[in-house]
Amino acid sequence: MNVLERVGERTSAFFEYAGGLTDLTASSLSFLLRARIRFGETVAQAYLLGYQSLAIVLLTSLFTGMVISLESAVQAVQYGFGNIVGTAVAYASARELGPMLTGIVVAGRAGSAIAAEIGSMVVTEQIEALRSMGIEPARYLVVPRLLALIVMLPLLTIFADVISILGGAWVAKTYAHIAYADFMQSARTGISMMDLDKGLVKTLVFAAIIALVGSFQGLRTRGGAAGVGKSTTGAVVISMILIFIANFALSLIFYGASA
Amino acid sequence: MPERVIARLEDVSLAFGERVVLKNCSLDIVEGAITCIVGLSGAGKSTILRLIDGLIKPSTGHVYVRDQDVCHTSERELNKIRRSISLSFQFAALLDSLTLGQNVSLPLVENTRMAGAAIAKVVDKALDAVGLQYAYDNLPAELSGGMLKRAGFARAIVTDPELILYDEPTTGLDPISVHMITKTIMRLRERSSGTAVVTSHDLPSIYMMADYMAMLFEGAIIAYGPCDDVRKSQNPIVQQFLAGEEAGPIPI
Ligand SMILES: Nc1ncnc2c1ncn2[C@@H]1O[C@H](COP(=O)(O)OP(=O)(O)OP(=O)(O)O)[C@@H](O)[C@H]1O
Ligand SMILES: [Mg+2]
């Protein structure tokens, strides 16, 4: 096969994928907007995908907050800028790291779970069975997962922001002797400087990416257990890439003009 | 009385990649009758049922249910058609996150406005027909292959559809279950519009229930007609297949 053909093949595969993902997004949103929602299943998924991700989200953001604080605090105090450490930690957490880290961690944990579950339903003909009963997989499976993540990811992000700031405060106190009160005072300045809501809008987009890519990967699974493994890996990789791209694009929209 | 056709394959060909499964197949499914499709393993019997249900599309040709071409219908319209058709899967295909009872209730819960109590009653009856009432609260992972199969059968009949597609409903079952299932398929035909398409390797059951019989061989329907006519067919392939002999024109 020559190079041109290969490029052509890749390109058409890309557009096929993008088209399929767009279709799934459109039909899921249409069910969501028409309120065709399975409430119980949504709550169950919120627990499985959201609540059960809490521990790992807290852990990663705690350490991240601690690292930022550690790297800024000691030097800042040396040069007499101890009062900006809280600002730095709060700003970095709430504006960038909180949403991003939470998105990445949940993509790894929940995105893979969604793809694996739906993928194994494909290879055991459960999806075909649903379709044969006239039940749309998008409504039955995708919408509850989508809604669950849209609700849970912003909440997880708020927890991530808080724990990251608390971790930062602890490190600042322990290693740079910055009092909690001073740190928090400074942190408040950091938070009021930026817009928490923009970080949360980002998480809504990340949530949609994780749920839809995970579901789409699951639904396009072919070929037994090995196929499920492939779709699962693909779900994590593709949703992470899209999260990075979306993060940049949203920052450009939110902050690009003012920068 | 003129026969009415409820579903029709018209000149259908189908290939998966290089592999040609069906070649110019045409088949009429007569309303109110039981049509059995026989053929070697891998001949494409399950594929024909999937085509009728609109789950896969033919490469060329048309598939009609009533007068609607299921190949050129939106997924939304198809879902409406599918609610009047049931497919009992060869390997049951129960949702493994639901209990057996929830699985059998599923099409009623999702597609009708029936009240819970009414659903429970219908589900009970369907489970009774396959002798599985006692396993109502079990998850599929806790059931045997034959139990799963019967549960899949119960899910297919619970909605009282006008067309039921049974994919090897009796394969792998004990003789008593085979008898129960065969009787149930026959009983459902007696309703006003109970039509069934059954793929099967179980010749005694077929002879007991089939009104029409079709034989699929190398991607083509080589025999089709009233069951007795096909049994008496002079086609050597049909004869060899029904007699189960090794010697004959069918390459093994
Ligand atoms: N999704 C698919 N992709 C590729 N090939 C397929 C697919 N589905 C079926 N086939 C092929 O189509 C042929 C017919 O399959 P089908 O399941 O319809 O056979 P069958 O007559 O039901 O066999 P059995 O009696 O064993 O159930 C087989 O050779 C199979 O390899
Ligand atoms: Mg089969």
mmCIF file of N, CA and C in Angstrom, chain B residues 84-207:
data_model
loop_
_atom_site.group_PDB
_atom_site.id
_atom_site.type_symbol
_atom_site.label_atom_id
_atom_site.label_comp_id
_atom_site.label_asym_id
_atom_site.label_seq_id
_atom_site.Cartn_x
_atom_site.Cartn_y
_atom_site.Cartn_z
ATOM 1 N N SER B 84 -42.834 -4.573 17.875
ATOM 2 C CA SER B 84 -43.859 -5.575 17.563
ATOM 3 C C SER B 84 -43.224 -6.899 17.134
ATOM 4 N N ILE B 85 -41.891 -6.944 17.196
ATOM 5 C CA ILE B 85 -41.172 -8.175 16.866
ATOM 6 C C ILE B 85 -40.319 -8.543 18.080
ATOM 7 N N SER B 86 -40.165 -9.828 18.333
ATOM 8 C CA SER B 86 -39.230 -10.227 19.385
ATOM 9 C C SER B 86 -38.194 -11.140 18.797
ATOM 10 N N LEU B 87 -36.990 -11.050 19.319
ATOM 11 C CA LEU B 87 -35.940 -11.972 18.913
ATOM 12 C C LEU B 87 -35.448 -12.687 20.154
ATOM 13 N N SER B 88 -35.584 -14.013 20.137
ATOM 14 C CA SER B 88 -35.046 -14.812 21.237
ATOM 15 C C SER B 88 -33.655 -15.270 20.806
ATOM 16 N N PHE B 89 -32.626 -14.742 21.465
ATOM 17 C CA PHE B 89 -31.251 -14.927 20.991
ATOM 18 C C PHE B 89 -30.735 -16.347 21.219
ATOM 19 N N GLN B 90 -29.853 -16.759 20.288
ATOM 20 C CA GLN B 90 -29.246 -18.098 20.382
ATOM 21 C C GLN B 90 -28.541 -18.286 21.729
ATOM 22 N N PHE B 91 -27.857 -17.234 22.194
ATOM 23 C CA PHE B 91 -27.148 -17.351 23.468
ATOM 24 C C PHE B 91 -27.794 -16.447 24.508
ATOM 25 N N ALA B 92 -29.110 -16.362 24.461
ATOM 26 C CA ALA B 92 -29.923 -15.664 25.464
ATOM 27 C C ALA B 92 -29.726 -14.149 25.486
ATOM 28 N N ALA B 93 -28.475 -13.681 25.615
ATOM 29 C CA ALA B 93 -28.199 -12.245 25.615
ATOM 30 C C ALA B 93 -29.010 -11.497 26.665
ATOM 31 N N LEU B 94 -29.051 -12.025 27.878
ATOM 32 C CA LEU B 94 -29.678 -11.287 28.976
ATOM 33 C C LEU B 94 -28.726 -10.194 29.452
ATOM 34 N N LEU B 95 -29.269 -9.105 29.968
ATOM 35 C CA LEU B 95 -28.418 -8.065 30.527
ATOM 36 C C LEU B 95 -27.882 -8.566 31.862
ATOM 37 N N ASP B 96 -26.553 -8.581 32.004
ATOM 38 C CA ASP B 96 -26.027 -9.257 33.199
ATOM 39 C C ASP B 96 -26.073 -8.393 34.445
ATOM 40 N N SER B 97 -26.502 -7.123 34.303
ATOM 41 C CA SER B 97 -26.640 -6.300 35.504
ATOM 42 C C SER B 97 -28.038 -6.411 36.111
ATOM 43 N N LEU B 98 -28.947 -7.082 35.421
ATOM 44 C CA LEU B 98 -30.324 -7.197 35.915
ATOM 45 C C LEU B 98 -30.615 -8.631 36.360
ATOM 46 N N THR B 99 -31.537 -8.775 37.309
ATOM 47 C CA THR B 99 -31.952 -10.121 37.690
ATOM 48 C C THR B 99 -32.785 -10.711 36.556
ATOM 49 N N LEU B 100 -33.006 -12.007 36.670
ATOM 50 C CA LEU B 100 -33.784 -12.678 35.641
ATOM 51 C C LEU B 100 -35.169 -12.035 35.493
ATOM 52 N N GLY B 101 -35.804 -11.769 36.631
ATOM 53 C CA GLY B 101 -37.132 -11.156 36.596
ATOM 54 C C GLY B 101 -37.098 -9.790 35.919
ATOM 55 N N GLN B 102 -36.090 -8.985 36.257
ATOM 56 C CA GLN B 102 -35.958 -7.654 35.646
ATOM 57 C C GLN B 102 -35.685 -7.769 34.152
ATOM 58 N N ASN B 103 -34.895 -8.773 33.781
ATOM 59 C CA ASN B 103 -34.615 -8.984 32.367
ATOM 60 C C ASN B 103 -35.892 -9.266 31.586
ATOM 61 N N VAL B 104 -36.698 -10.156 32.144
ATOM 62 C CA VAL B 104 -37.917 -10.528 31.419
ATOM 63 C C VAL B 104 -38.906 -9.356 31.412
ATOM 64 N N SER B 105 -38.897 -8.548 32.474
ATOM 65 C CA SER B 105 -39.809 -7.390 32.520
ATOM 66 C C SER B 105 -39.359 -6.258 31.617
ATOM 67 N N LEU B 106 -38.066 -6.251 31.282
ATOM 68 C CA LEU B 106 -37.465 -5.075 30.649
ATOM 69 C C LEU B 106 -38.258 -4.485 29.475
ATOM 70 N N PRO B 107 -38.635 -5.297 28.475
ATOM 71 C CA PRO B 107 -39.345 -4.676 27.342
ATOM 72 C C PRO B 107 -40.675 -4.045 27.754
ATOM 73 N N LEU B 108 -41.321 -4.599 28.768
ATOM 74 C CA LEU B 108 -42.591 -4.021 29.226
ATOM 75 C C LEU B 108 -42.340 -2.736 29.996
ATOM 76 N N VAL B 109 -41.326 -2.753 30.845
ATOM 77 C CA VAL B 109 -41.015 -1.563 31.637
ATOM 78 C C VAL B 109 -40.607 -0.407 30.726
ATOM 79 N N GLU B 110 -39.784 -0.710 29.716
ATOM 80 C CA GLU B 110 -39.243 0.361 28.878
ATOM 81 C C GLU B 110 -40.214 0.832 27.798
ATOM 82 N N ASN B 111 -41.018 -0.084 27.285
ATOM 83 C CA ASN B 111 -41.784 0.264 26.081
ATOM 84 C C ASN B 111 -43.280 0.413 26.289
ATOM 85 N N THR B 112 -43.773 0.136 27.469
ATOM 86 C CA THR B 112 -45.214 0.254 27.679
ATOM 87 C C THR B 112 -45.481 1.096 28.916
ATOM 88 N N ARG B 113 -46.737 1.459 29.089
ATOM 89 C CA ARG B 113 -47.112 2.215 30.286
ATOM 90 C C ARG B 113 -47.817 1.325 31.308
ATOM 91 N N MET B 114 -47.594 0.010 31.159
ATOM 92 C CA MET B 114 -48.255 -0.918 32.078
ATOM 93 C C MET B 114 -47.835 -0.661 33.524
ATOM 94 N N ALA B 115 -48.747 -0.900 34.445
ATOM 95 C CA ALA B 115 -48.438 -0.735 35.868
ATOM 96 C C ALA B 115 -47.599 -1.915 36.355
ATOM 97 N N GLY B 116 -46.868 -1.672 37.433
ATOM 98 C CA GLY B 116 -45.982 -2.699 37.965
ATOM 99 C C GLY B 116 -46.666 -4.025 38.233
ATOM 100 N N ALA B 117 -47.853 -3.956 38.809
ATOM 101 C CA ALA B 117 -48.550 -5.196 39.165
ATOM 102 C C ALA B 117 -48.933 -5.978 37.915
ATOM 103 N N ALA B 118 -49.369 -5.234 36.894
ATOM 104 C CA ALA B 118 -49.765 -5.899 35.647
ATOM 105 C C ALA B 118 -48.545 -6.554 34.996
ATOM 106 N N ILE B 119 -47.416 -5.841 35.042
ATOM 107 C CA ILE B 119 -46.188 -6.401 34.474
ATOM 108 C C ILE B 119 -45.810 -7.676 35.214
ATOM 109 N N ALA B 120 -45.859 -7.604 36.546
ATOM 110 C CA ALA B 120 -45.470 -8.771 37.351
ATOM 111 C C ALA B 120 -46.299 -9.993 36.958
ATOM 112 N N LYS B 121 -47.582 -9.750 36.696
ATOM 113 C CA LYS B 121 -48.468 -10.863 36.353
ATOM 114 C C LYS B 121 -48.070 -11.501 35.021
ATOM 115 N N VAL B 122 -47.814 -10.656 34.032
ATOM 116 C CA VAL B 122 -47.435 -11.160 32.709
ATOM 117 C C VAL B 122 -46.085 -11.873 32.766
ATOM 118 N N VAL B 123 -45.166 -11.281 33.517
ATOM 119 C CA VAL B 123 -43.827 -11.871 33.630
ATOM 120 C C VAL B 123 -43.911 -13.243 34.302
ATOM 121 N N ASP B 124 -44.727 -13.304 35.337
ATOM 122 C CA ASP B 124 -44.938 -14.581 36.023
ATOM 123 C C ASP B 124 -45.402 -15.660 35.056
ATOM 124 N N LYS B 125 -46.331 -15.257 34.199
ATOM 125 C CA LYS B 125 -46.900 -16.213 33.256
ATOM 126 C C LYS B 125 -45.826 -16.695 32.266
ATOM 127 N N ALA B 126 -45.007 -15.734 31.795
ATOM 128 C CA ALA B 126 -43.957 -16.087 30.834
ATOM 129 C C ALA B 126 -42.921 -17.001 31.489
ATOM 130 N N LEU B 127 -42.585 -16.699 32.742
ATOM 131 C CA LEU B 127 -41.601 -17.532 33.435
ATOM 132 C C LEU B 127 -42.176 -18.915 33.715
ATOM 133 N N ASP B 128 -43.461 -18.928 33.981
ATOM 134 C CA ASP B 128 -44.128 -20.199 34.224
ATOM 135 C C ASP B 128 -44.048 -21.085 32.980
ATOM 136 N N ALA B 129 -44.192 -20.466 31.827
ATOM 137 C CA ALA B 129 -44.175 -21.226 30.569
ATOM 138 C C ALA B 129 -42.830 -21.909 30.339
ATOM 139 N N VAL B 130 -41.770 -21.379 30.952
ATOM 140 C CA VAL B 130 -40.456 -22.007 30.774
ATOM 141 C C VAL B 130 -39.941 -22.620 32.081
ATOM 142 N N GLY B 131 -40.833 -22.669 33.097
ATOM 143 C CA GLY B 131 -40.469 -23.320 34.354
ATOM 144 C C GLY B 131 -39.357 -22.618 35.117
ATOM 145 N N LEU B 132 -39.392 -21.288 35.173
ATOM 146 C CA LEU B 132 -38.286 -20.570 35.814
ATOM 147 C C LEU B 132 -38.735 -19.605 36.902
ATOM 148 N N GLN B 133 -40.001 -19.756 37.360
ATOM 149 C CA GLN B 133 -40.494 -18.783 38.334
ATOM 150 C C GLN B 133 -39.601 -18.671 39.564
ATOM 151 N N TYR B 134 -39.051 -19.817 39.962
ATOM 152 C CA TYR B 134 -38.259 -19.843 41.204
ATOM 153 C C TYR B 134 -36.961 -19.044 41.093
ATOM 154 N N ALA B 135 -36.511 -18.741 39.868
ATOM 155 C CA ALA B 135 -35.220 -18.057 39.708
ATOM 156 C C ALA B 135 -35.375 -16.564 39.490
ATOM 157 N N TYR B 136 -36.547 -16.026 39.814
ATOM 158 C CA TYR B 136 -36.876 -14.634 39.523
ATOM 159 C C TYR B 136 -35.793 -13.656 39.973
ATOM 160 N N ASP B 137 -35.250 -13.899 41.164
ATOM 161 C CA ASP B 137 -34.309 -12.925 41.733
ATOM 162 C C ASP B 137 -32.850 -13.244 41.468
ATOM 163 N N ASN B 138 -32.585 -14.268 40.660
ATOM 164 C CA ASN B 138 -31.192 -14.605 40.380
ATOM 165 C C ASN B 138 -30.604 -13.721 39.298
ATOM 166 N N LEU B 139 -29.305 -13.451 39.424
ATOM 167 C CA LEU B 139 -28.608 -12.756 38.346
ATOM 168 C C LEU B 139 -28.207 -13.772 37.282
ATOM 169 N N PRO B 140 -28.084 -13.325 36.031
ATOM 170 C CA PRO B 140 -27.715 -14.262 34.962
ATOM 171 C C PRO B 140 -26.453 -15.073 35.291
ATOM 172 N N ALA B 141 -25.487 -14.448 35.958
ATOM 173 C CA ALA B 141 -24.245 -15.161 36.261
ATOM 174 C C ALA B 141 -24.497 -16.374 37.151
ATOM 175 N N GLU B 142 -25.637 -16.376 37.825
ATOM 176 C CA GLU B 142 -25.926 -17.488 38.741
ATOM 177 C C GLU B 142 -26.739 -18.602 38.089
ATOM 178 N N LEU B 143 -27.018 -18.455 36.788
ATOM 179 C CA LEU B 143 -27.884 -19.437 36.135
ATOM 180 C C LEU B 143 -27.092 -20.314 35.170
ATOM 181 N N SER B 144 -27.626 -21.482 34.875
ATOM 182 C CA SER B 144 -26.979 -22.375 33.908
ATOM 183 C C SER B 144 -27.311 -21.935 32.493
ATOM 184 N N GLY B 145 -26.584 -22.478 31.524
ATOM 185 C CA GLY B 145 -26.815 -22.121 30.129
ATOM 186 C C GLY B 145 -28.247 -22.358 29.686
ATOM 187 N N GLY B 146 -28.782 -23.498 30.065
ATOM 188 C CA GLY B 146 -30.154 -23.822 29.673
ATOM 189 C C GLY B 146 -31.167 -22.900 30.331
ATOM 190 N N MET B 147 -30.879 -22.525 31.580
ATOM 191 C CA MET B 147 -31.788 -21.608 32.283
ATOM 192 C C MET B 147 -31.769 -20.244 31.620
ATOM 193 N N LEU B 148 -30.563 -19.791 31.239
ATOM 194 C CA LEU B 148 -30.451 -18.498 30.569
ATOM 195 C C LEU B 148 -31.250 -18.509 29.271
ATOM 196 N N LYS B 149 -31.088 -19.599 28.554
ATOM 197 C CA LYS B 149 -31.757 -19.726 27.263
ATOM 198 C C LYS B 149 -33.270 -19.631 27.429
ATOM 199 N N ARG B 150 -33.788 -20.338 28.438
ATOM 200 C CA ARG B 150 -35.228 -20.289 28.673
ATOM 201 C C ARG B 150 -35.660 -18.901 29.116
ATOM 202 N N ALA B 151 -34.804 -18.218 29.888
ATOM 203 C CA ALA B 151 -35.142 -16.855 30.306
ATOM 204 C C ALA B 151 -35.196 -15.925 29.092
ATOM 205 N N GLY B 152 -34.247 -16.108 28.162
ATOM 206 C CA GLY B 152 -34.257 -15.317 26.935
ATOM 207 C C GLY B 152 -35.539 -15.558 26.148
ATOM 208 N N PHE B 153 -35.957 -16.797 26.143
ATOM 209 C CA PHE B 153 -37.214 -17.164 25.481
ATOM 210 C C PHE B 153 -38.396 -16.447 26.149
ATOM 211 N N ALA B 154 -38.387 -16.467 27.480
ATOM 212 C CA ALA B 154 -39.476 -15.804 28.219
ATOM 213 C C ALA B 154 -39.499 -14.309 27.905
ATOM 214 N N ARG B 155 -38.330 -13.684 27.810
ATOM 215 C CA ARG B 155 -38.269 -12.252 27.500
ATOM 216 C C ARG B 155 -38.857 -11.971 26.121
ATOM 217 N N ALA B 156 -38.659 -12.936 25.193
ATOM 218 C CA ALA B 156 -39.161 -12.717 23.839
ATOM 219 C C ALA B 156 -40.683 -12.829 23.758
ATOM 220 N N ILE B 157 -41.260 -13.701 24.588
ATOM 221 C CA ILE B 157 -42.715 -13.889 24.454
ATOM 222 C C ILE B 157 -43.520 -12.964 25.365
ATOM 223 N N VAL B 158 -42.839 -12.296 26.299
ATOM 224 C CA VAL B 158 -43.573 -11.572 27.332
ATOM 225 C C VAL B 158 -44.361 -10.386 26.770
ATOM 226 N N THR B 159 -43.905 -9.824 25.655
ATOM 227 C CA THR B 159 -44.594 -8.654 25.112
ATOM 228 C C THR B 159 -45.744 -9.038 24.196
ATOM 229 N N ASP B 160 -45.939 -10.315 23.986
ATOM 230 C CA ASP B 160 -46.998 -10.790 23.112
ATOM 231 C C ASP B 160 -46.900 -10.157 21.722
ATOM 232 N N PRO B 161 -45.741 -10.265 21.081
ATOM 233 C CA PRO B 161 -45.518 -9.598 19.791
ATOM 234 C C PRO B 161 -46.201 -10.343 18.658
ATOM 235 N N GLU B 162 -46.356 -9.641 17.532
ATOM 236 C CA GLU B 162 -47.035 -10.314 16.419
ATOM 237 C C GLU B 162 -46.079 -11.200 15.625
ATOM 238 N N LEU B 163 -44.789 -10.959 15.767
ATOM 239 C CA LEU B 163 -43.810 -11.813 15.094
ATOM 240 C C LEU B 163 -42.688 -12.136 16.078
ATOM 241 N N ILE B 164 -42.444 -13.426 16.268
ATOM 242 C CA ILE B 164 -41.362 -13.811 17.170
ATOM 243 C C ILE B 164 -40.319 -14.591 16.390
ATOM 244 N N LEU B 165 -39.066 -14.181 16.531
ATOM 245 C CA LEU B 165 -37.963 -14.856 15.870
ATOM 246 C C LEU B 165 -37.218 -15.660 16.928
ATOM 247 N N TYR B 166 -37.249 -16.980 16.808
ATOM 248 C CA TYR B 166 -36.580 -17.811 17.804
ATOM 249 C C TYR B 166 -35.293 -18.363 17.198
ATOM 250 N N ASP B 167 -34.156 -18.020 17.799
ATOM 251 C CA ASP B 167 -32.890 -18.541 17.292
ATOM 252 C C ASP B 167 -32.484 -19.770 18.100
ATOM 253 N N GLU B 168 -32.663 -20.928 17.511
ATOM 254 C CA GLU B 168 -32.367 -22.211 18.147
ATOM 255 C C GLU B 168 -32.909 -22.276 19.573
ATOM 256 N N PRO B 169 -34.233 -22.211 19.707
ATOM 257 C CA PRO B 169 -34.818 -22.125 21.053
ATOM 258 C C PRO B 169 -34.634 -23.385 21.888
ATOM 259 N N THR B 170 -34.412 -24.519 21.256
ATOM 260 C CA THR B 170 -34.354 -25.758 22.043
ATOM 261 C C THR B 170 -32.953 -26.354 22.124
ATOM 262 N N THR B 171 -31.992 -25.726 21.465
ATOM 263 C CA THR B 171 -30.634 -26.287 21.476
ATOM 264 C C THR B 171 -30.041 -26.280 22.884
ATOM 265 N N GLY B 172 -29.521 -27.390 23.295
ATOM 266 C CA GLY B 172 -28.836 -27.455 24.585
ATOM 267 C C GLY B 172 -29.762 -27.571 25.783
ATOM 268 N N LEU B 173 -31.036 -27.867 25.546
ATOM 269 C CA LEU B 173 -31.962 -28.000 26.675
ATOM 270 C C LEU B 173 -32.282 -29.471 26.956
ATOM 271 N N ASP B 174 -32.725 -29.747 28.173
ATOM 272 C CA ASP B 174 -33.143 -31.103 28.524
ATOM 273 C C ASP B 174 -34.462 -31.424 27.815
ATOM 274 N N PRO B 175 -34.784 -32.710 27.673
ATOM 275 C CA PRO B 175 -35.959 -33.098 26.873
ATOM 276 C C PRO B 175 -37.261 -32.479 27.371
ATOM 277 N N ILE B 176 -37.379 -32.304 28.679
ATOM 278 C CA ILE B 176 -38.625 -31.754 29.202
ATOM 279 C C ILE B 176 -38.744 -30.282 28.823
ATOM 280 N N SER B 177 -37.629 -29.543 28.946
ATOM 281 C CA SER B 177 -37.648 -28.138 28.540
ATOM 282 C C SER B 177 -37.911 -28.012 27.049
ATOM 283 N N VAL B 178 -37.306 -28.896 26.260
ATOM 284 C CA VAL B 178 -37.540 -28.873 24.815
ATOM 285 C C VAL B 178 -39.031 -28.983 24.535
ATOM 286 N N HIS B 179 -39.674 -29.899 25.237
ATOM 287 C CA HIS B 179 -41.091 -30.113 25.043
ATOM 288 C C HIS B 179 -41.892 -28.872 25.437
ATOM 289 N N MET B 180 -41.536 -28.275 26.598
ATOM 290 C CA MET B 180 -42.252 -27.078 27.066
ATOM 291 C C MET B 180 -42.137 -25.949 26.054
ATOM 292 N N ILE B 181 -40.908 -25.755 25.551
ATOM 293 C CA ILE B 181 -40.666 -24.647 24.621
ATOM 294 C C ILE B 181 -41.428 -24.877 23.317
ATOM 295 N N THR B 182 -41.330 -26.100 22.807
ATOM 296 C CA THR B 182 -42.025 -26.406 21.544
ATOM 297 C C THR B 182 -43.520 -26.180 21.691
ATOM 298 N N LYS B 183 -44.070 -26.652 22.809
ATOM 299 C CA LYS B 183 -45.515 -26.476 23.061
ATOM 300 C C LYS B 183 -45.876 -24.997 23.141
ATOM 301 N N THR B 184 -44.986 -24.226 23.796
ATOM 302 C CA THR B 184 -45.285 -22.798 23.941
ATOM 303 C C THR B 184 -45.289 -22.109 22.581
ATOM 304 N N ILE B 185 -44.306 -22.429 21.750
ATOM 305 C CA ILE B 185 -44.269 -21.814 20.417
ATOM 306 C C ILE B 185 -45.550 -22.141 19.659
ATOM 307 N N MET B 186 -45.993 -23.394 19.780
ATOM 308 C CA MET B 186 -47.218 -23.796 19.076
ATOM 309 C C MET B 186 -48.440 -23.108 19.657
ATOM 310 N N ARG B 187 -48.461 -22.974 20.981
ATOM 311 C CA ARG B 187 -49.603 -22.333 21.623
ATOM 312 C C ARG B 187 -49.715 -20.869 21.182
ATOM 313 N N LEU B 188 -48.558 -20.196 21.050
ATOM 314 C CA LEU B 188 -48.581 -18.783 20.674
ATOM 315 C C LEU B 188 -49.063 -18.585 19.242
ATOM 316 N N ARG B 189 -48.900 -19.612 18.414
ATOM 317 C CA ARG B 189 -49.397 -19.504 17.038
ATOM 318 C C ARG B 189 -50.919 -19.424 17.009
ATOM 319 N N GLU B 190 -51.560 -20.016 17.997
ATOM 320 C CA GLU B 190 -53.026 -20.079 17.975
ATOM 321 C C GLU B 190 -53.682 -18.726 18.210
ATOM 322 N N ARG B 191 -52.891 -17.745 18.685
ATOM 323 C CA ARG B 191 -53.481 -16.419 18.861
ATOM 324 C C ARG B 191 -53.802 -15.826 17.499
ATOM 325 N N SER B 192 -54.482 -14.697 17.520
ATOM 326 C CA SER B 192 -54.968 -14.118 16.270
ATOM 327 C C SER B 192 -53.867 -13.966 15.227
ATOM 328 N N SER B 193 -52.704 -13.432 15.648
ATOM 329 C CA SER B 193 -51.690 -13.161 14.633
ATOM 330 C C SER B 193 -50.308 -13.662 15.042
ATOM 331 N N GLY B 194 -50.269 -14.764 15.741
ATOM 332 C CA GLY B 194 -48.969 -15.243 16.220
ATOM 333 C C GLY B 194 -48.142 -15.885 15.109
ATOM 334 N N THR B 195 -47.109 -15.185 14.718
ATOM 335 C CA THR B 195 -46.248 -15.707 13.666
ATOM 336 C C THR B 195 -44.888 -16.022 14.270
ATOM 337 N N ALA B 196 -44.271 -17.097 13.826
ATOM 338 C CA ALA B 196 -42.965 -17.453 14.374
ATOM 339 C C ALA B 196 -42.016 -17.853 13.257
ATOM 340 N N VAL B 197 -40.758 -17.447 13.421
ATOM 341 C CA VAL B 197 -39.686 -17.965 12.582
ATOM 342 C C VAL B 197 -38.722 -18.655 13.537
ATOM 343 N N VAL B 198 -38.459 -19.922 13.271
ATOM 344 C CA VAL B 198 -37.629 -20.682 14.195
ATOM 345 C C VAL B 198 -36.433 -21.237 13.437
ATOM 346 N N THR B 199 -35.225 -20.952 13.915
ATOM 347 C CA THR B 199 -34.076 -21.665 13.370
ATOM 348 C C THR B 199 -33.799 -22.798 14.335
ATOM 349 N N SER B 200 -33.475 -23.945 13.795
ATOM 350 C CA SER B 200 -33.301 -25.074 14.709
ATOM 351 C C SER B 200 -32.543 -26.203 14.029
ATOM 352 N N HIS B 201 -31.889 -27.017 14.860
ATOM 353 C CA HIS B 201 -31.287 -28.260 14.382
ATOM 354 C C HIS B 201 -32.069 -29.452 14.917
ATOM 355 N N ASP B 202 -33.142 -29.151 15.638
ATOM 356 C CA ASP B 202 -33.860 -30.177 16.384
ATOM 357 C C ASP B 202 -35.027 -30.683 15.520
ATOM 358 N N LEU B 203 -34.721 -31.702 14.686
ATOM 359 C CA LEU B 203 -35.718 -32.128 13.694
ATOM 360 C C LEU B 203 -37.038 -32.606 14.293
ATOM 361 N N PRO B 204 -37.037 -33.399 15.378
ATOM 362 C CA PRO B 204 -38.333 -33.826 15.927
ATOM 363 C C PRO B 204 -39.226 -32.638 16.296
ATOM 364 N N SER B 205 -38.637 -31.616 16.935
ATOM 365 C CA SER B 205 -39.436 -30.433 17.276
ATOM 366 C C SER B 205 -39.947 -29.757 16.021
ATOM 367 N N ILE B 206 -39.069 -29.660 15.031
ATOM 368 C CA ILE B 206 -39.458 -28.982 13.790
ATOM 369 C C ILE B 206 -40.654 -29.704 13.163
ATOM 370 N N TYR B 207 -40.560 -31.020 13.079
ATOM 371 C CA TYR B 207 -41.648 -31.771 12.450
ATOM 372 C C TYR B 207 -42.947 -31.599 13.224
#
